[in-house]
Amino acid sequence: KLGRVIKDELSIPCVHGEETIGMFRALRQNIETLLEDVTREQLDQTALGLAHNLNRYKLKFSPDKIDMMVVQAVSLLEDFDKEINKYAMRAKEWYGWHFPELAKTVNDNVVYCKIVLAMKSRFNANETDFSAFMEEEDAEKVRQVALISMGTEIAEEDIENISRLCTEVVQASKYREQLNAYLSS
């Protein structure tokens, strides 16, 4: 195959056919006796290096490479969806002890986490500005529900840990959006 391609594409005369295949087979089988100064280990290393380089070369020009990049990105997107949902559910469960009504008021996991990050404690709801990530009427619902919440008190250390978890959700969500844009382009 290689001889034919060289002859056709590069116009370099090459002999190829059944005779050359047999000759190359004989060369491979007797290479150790033909190259006395080269050890078997060196031949194996050379063959491995050649195989790696050939595969790298094939992959470099492979149309499947682009498809593999898309497949990897889609898999990562699915993984992010699972992780974001898992972390958001954990944040809702944890923060729900302090402000259980918030999960019923806000359905979007990222908005939920942004609310938690902005107000920390439900007692800060009236002073918190939610305008950067939600409509004023929705913010007013959150404020009203915070006033009548049946949740328990929460320690500052718990608020810090929940805030870290919510920060992870928001950051992962931003990266997820970038990855989605990459796949759309």
XYZ file of C-alpha atoms in Angstrom:
185
model
C 0.000 0.000 0.000
C 2.706 2.454 0.992
C 4.731 1.808 -2.157
C 1.696 2.375 -4.351
C 0.867 5.654 -2.592
C 4.463 6.884 -2.908
C 4.484 5.997 -6.593
C 1.083 7.567 -7.332
C 1.290 10.688 -5.169
C 4.982 11.571 -5.307
C 5.903 10.089 -8.691
C 8.819 8.230 -7.145
C 9.317 4.806 -8.675
C 8.752 2.094 -6.107
C 8.586 -1.645 -6.455
C 5.604 -3.045 -4.653
C 3.633 -6.226 -4.767
C 3.627 -9.773 -3.389
C 7.406 -10.100 -3.808
C 8.144 -7.032 -1.668
C 5.688 -8.124 1.014
C 7.521 -11.444 1.317
C 10.882 -9.664 1.389
C 9.767 -7.310 4.188
C 8.384 -10.261 6.157
C 11.752 -12.001 5.858
C 13.554 -8.794 6.933
C 11.363 -8.490 10.032
C 11.920 -12.118 11.004
C 15.716 -11.906 10.603
C 16.320 -8.345 11.748
C 18.308 -9.430 14.811
C 20.847 -11.337 12.765
C 21.090 -8.568 10.156
C 21.641 -5.843 12.789
C 24.162 -7.521 15.112
C 25.001 -4.349 17.089
C 21.338 -3.714 18.037
C 19.758 -5.594 20.944
C 16.215 -6.973 20.982
C 15.299 -4.418 23.654
C 16.481 -1.534 21.430
C 14.458 -2.928 18.519
C 11.353 -3.170 20.709
C 11.834 0.417 21.922
C 12.296 1.619 18.342
C 9.176 -0.230 17.191
C 7.176 1.218 20.080
C 8.419 4.743 19.346
C 7.606 4.339 15.669
C 4.104 3.073 16.494
C 3.502 6.049 18.811
C 4.700 8.534 16.198
C 2.618 6.921 13.479
C -0.502 6.999 15.657
C 0.168 10.627 16.617
C 0.503 11.493 12.935
C -2.729 9.665 12.067
C -4.581 11.349 14.931
C -3.273 14.767 13.926
C -5.014 14.536 10.561
C -7.961 12.428 11.636
C -11.461 13.787 11.004
C -12.589 11.659 13.954
C -10.507 13.879 16.241
C -13.051 16.680 16.017
C -15.848 14.229 16.711
C -13.982 12.941 19.768
C -13.595 16.489 21.090
C -17.339 16.995 20.765
C -18.037 13.647 22.436
C -15.740 14.583 25.329
C -17.382 17.999 25.691
C -20.877 16.480 25.680
C -19.824 13.939 28.320
C -18.372 16.717 30.433
C -21.582 18.727 30.026
C -23.619 15.754 31.258
C -21.252 15.308 34.201
C -21.581 18.992 35.072
C -25.377 18.744 34.999
C -25.256 15.855 37.452
C -22.748 17.559 39.758
C -24.540 20.908 39.710
C -27.831 19.224 40.557
C -26.237 17.128 43.286
C -24.535 20.141 44.913
C -27.629 22.309 44.560
C -29.814 19.662 46.192
C -27.326 19.385 49.041
C -27.335 23.187 49.464
C -31.148 23.234 49.474
C -31.300 20.461 52.071
C -28.736 22.148 54.280
C -30.033 25.710 53.952
C -33.598 24.374 54.141
C -33.274 23.939 57.887
C -32.867 27.705 58.163
C -35.194 28.840 55.357
C -37.293 25.883 54.090
C -39.770 28.045 52.166
C -37.088 29.359 49.793
C -36.927 26.068 47.860
C -40.667 26.288 47.157
C -40.412 29.951 46.153
C -37.401 29.622 43.810
C -37.173 26.689 41.383
C -33.908 27.513 39.611
C -30.927 25.952 41.424
C -28.454 28.646 40.381
C -30.787 31.488 41.380
C -31.385 29.708 44.686
C -27.649 29.593 45.343
C -27.216 33.234 44.314
C -29.928 34.222 46.802
C -28.166 32.305 49.568
C -24.848 33.950 48.665
C -26.403 37.412 48.583
C -28.398 37.360 51.812
C -26.628 34.682 53.895
C -29.266 34.595 56.652
C -32.999 34.941 55.926
C -33.010 37.806 58.440
C -31.058 39.877 55.880
C -33.680 39.467 53.127
C -35.119 43.002 53.422
C -31.695 44.655 53.086
C -30.429 42.403 50.290
C -30.355 43.567 46.666
C -31.423 40.716 44.386
C -31.706 42.826 41.215
C -28.545 41.407 39.619
C -30.077 37.947 39.127
C -33.865 38.093 39.593
C -36.929 40.222 38.887
C -38.135 42.613 41.589
C -41.491 40.863 41.998
C -39.714 37.535 42.618
C -37.340 39.250 45.059
C -40.348 40.663 46.901
C -41.814 37.142 47.199
C -38.543 35.962 48.748
C -38.609 38.864 51.211
C -42.231 38.158 52.194
C -41.599 34.453 52.698
C -38.457 35.206 54.736
C -40.526 37.249 57.207
C -42.845 34.343 58.004
C -40.346 31.484 57.670
C -40.590 28.558 60.079
C -36.869 27.752 59.779
C -34.431 27.345 62.652
C -31.506 29.528 63.652
C -28.276 28.801 61.815
C -24.662 29.078 62.941
C -22.244 31.369 61.115
C -19.998 28.386 60.373
C -22.901 26.612 58.651
C -23.640 29.735 56.586
C -19.982 29.845 55.488
C -20.000 26.185 54.444
C -23.318 26.510 52.636
C -21.974 29.633 50.907
C -18.919 27.706 49.699
C -21.178 25.013 48.317
C -23.373 27.607 46.601
C -20.265 29.292 45.159
C -19.294 25.935 43.625
C -22.760 25.610 42.072
C -22.626 29.121 40.585
C -19.081 28.705 39.229
C -19.808 25.264 37.783
C -22.937 26.667 36.184
C -20.932 29.471 34.546
C -18.429 26.970 33.171
C -21.303 24.785 32.003
C -22.691 27.741 30.044
C -19.278 28.325 28.431
C -19.045 24.661 27.515
C -22.543 24.754 26.061
C -21.574 27.809 23.977
C -18.486 25.927 22.755
C -20.687 23.050 21.610
C -23.149 25.416 19.936
C -20.417 27.081 17.879
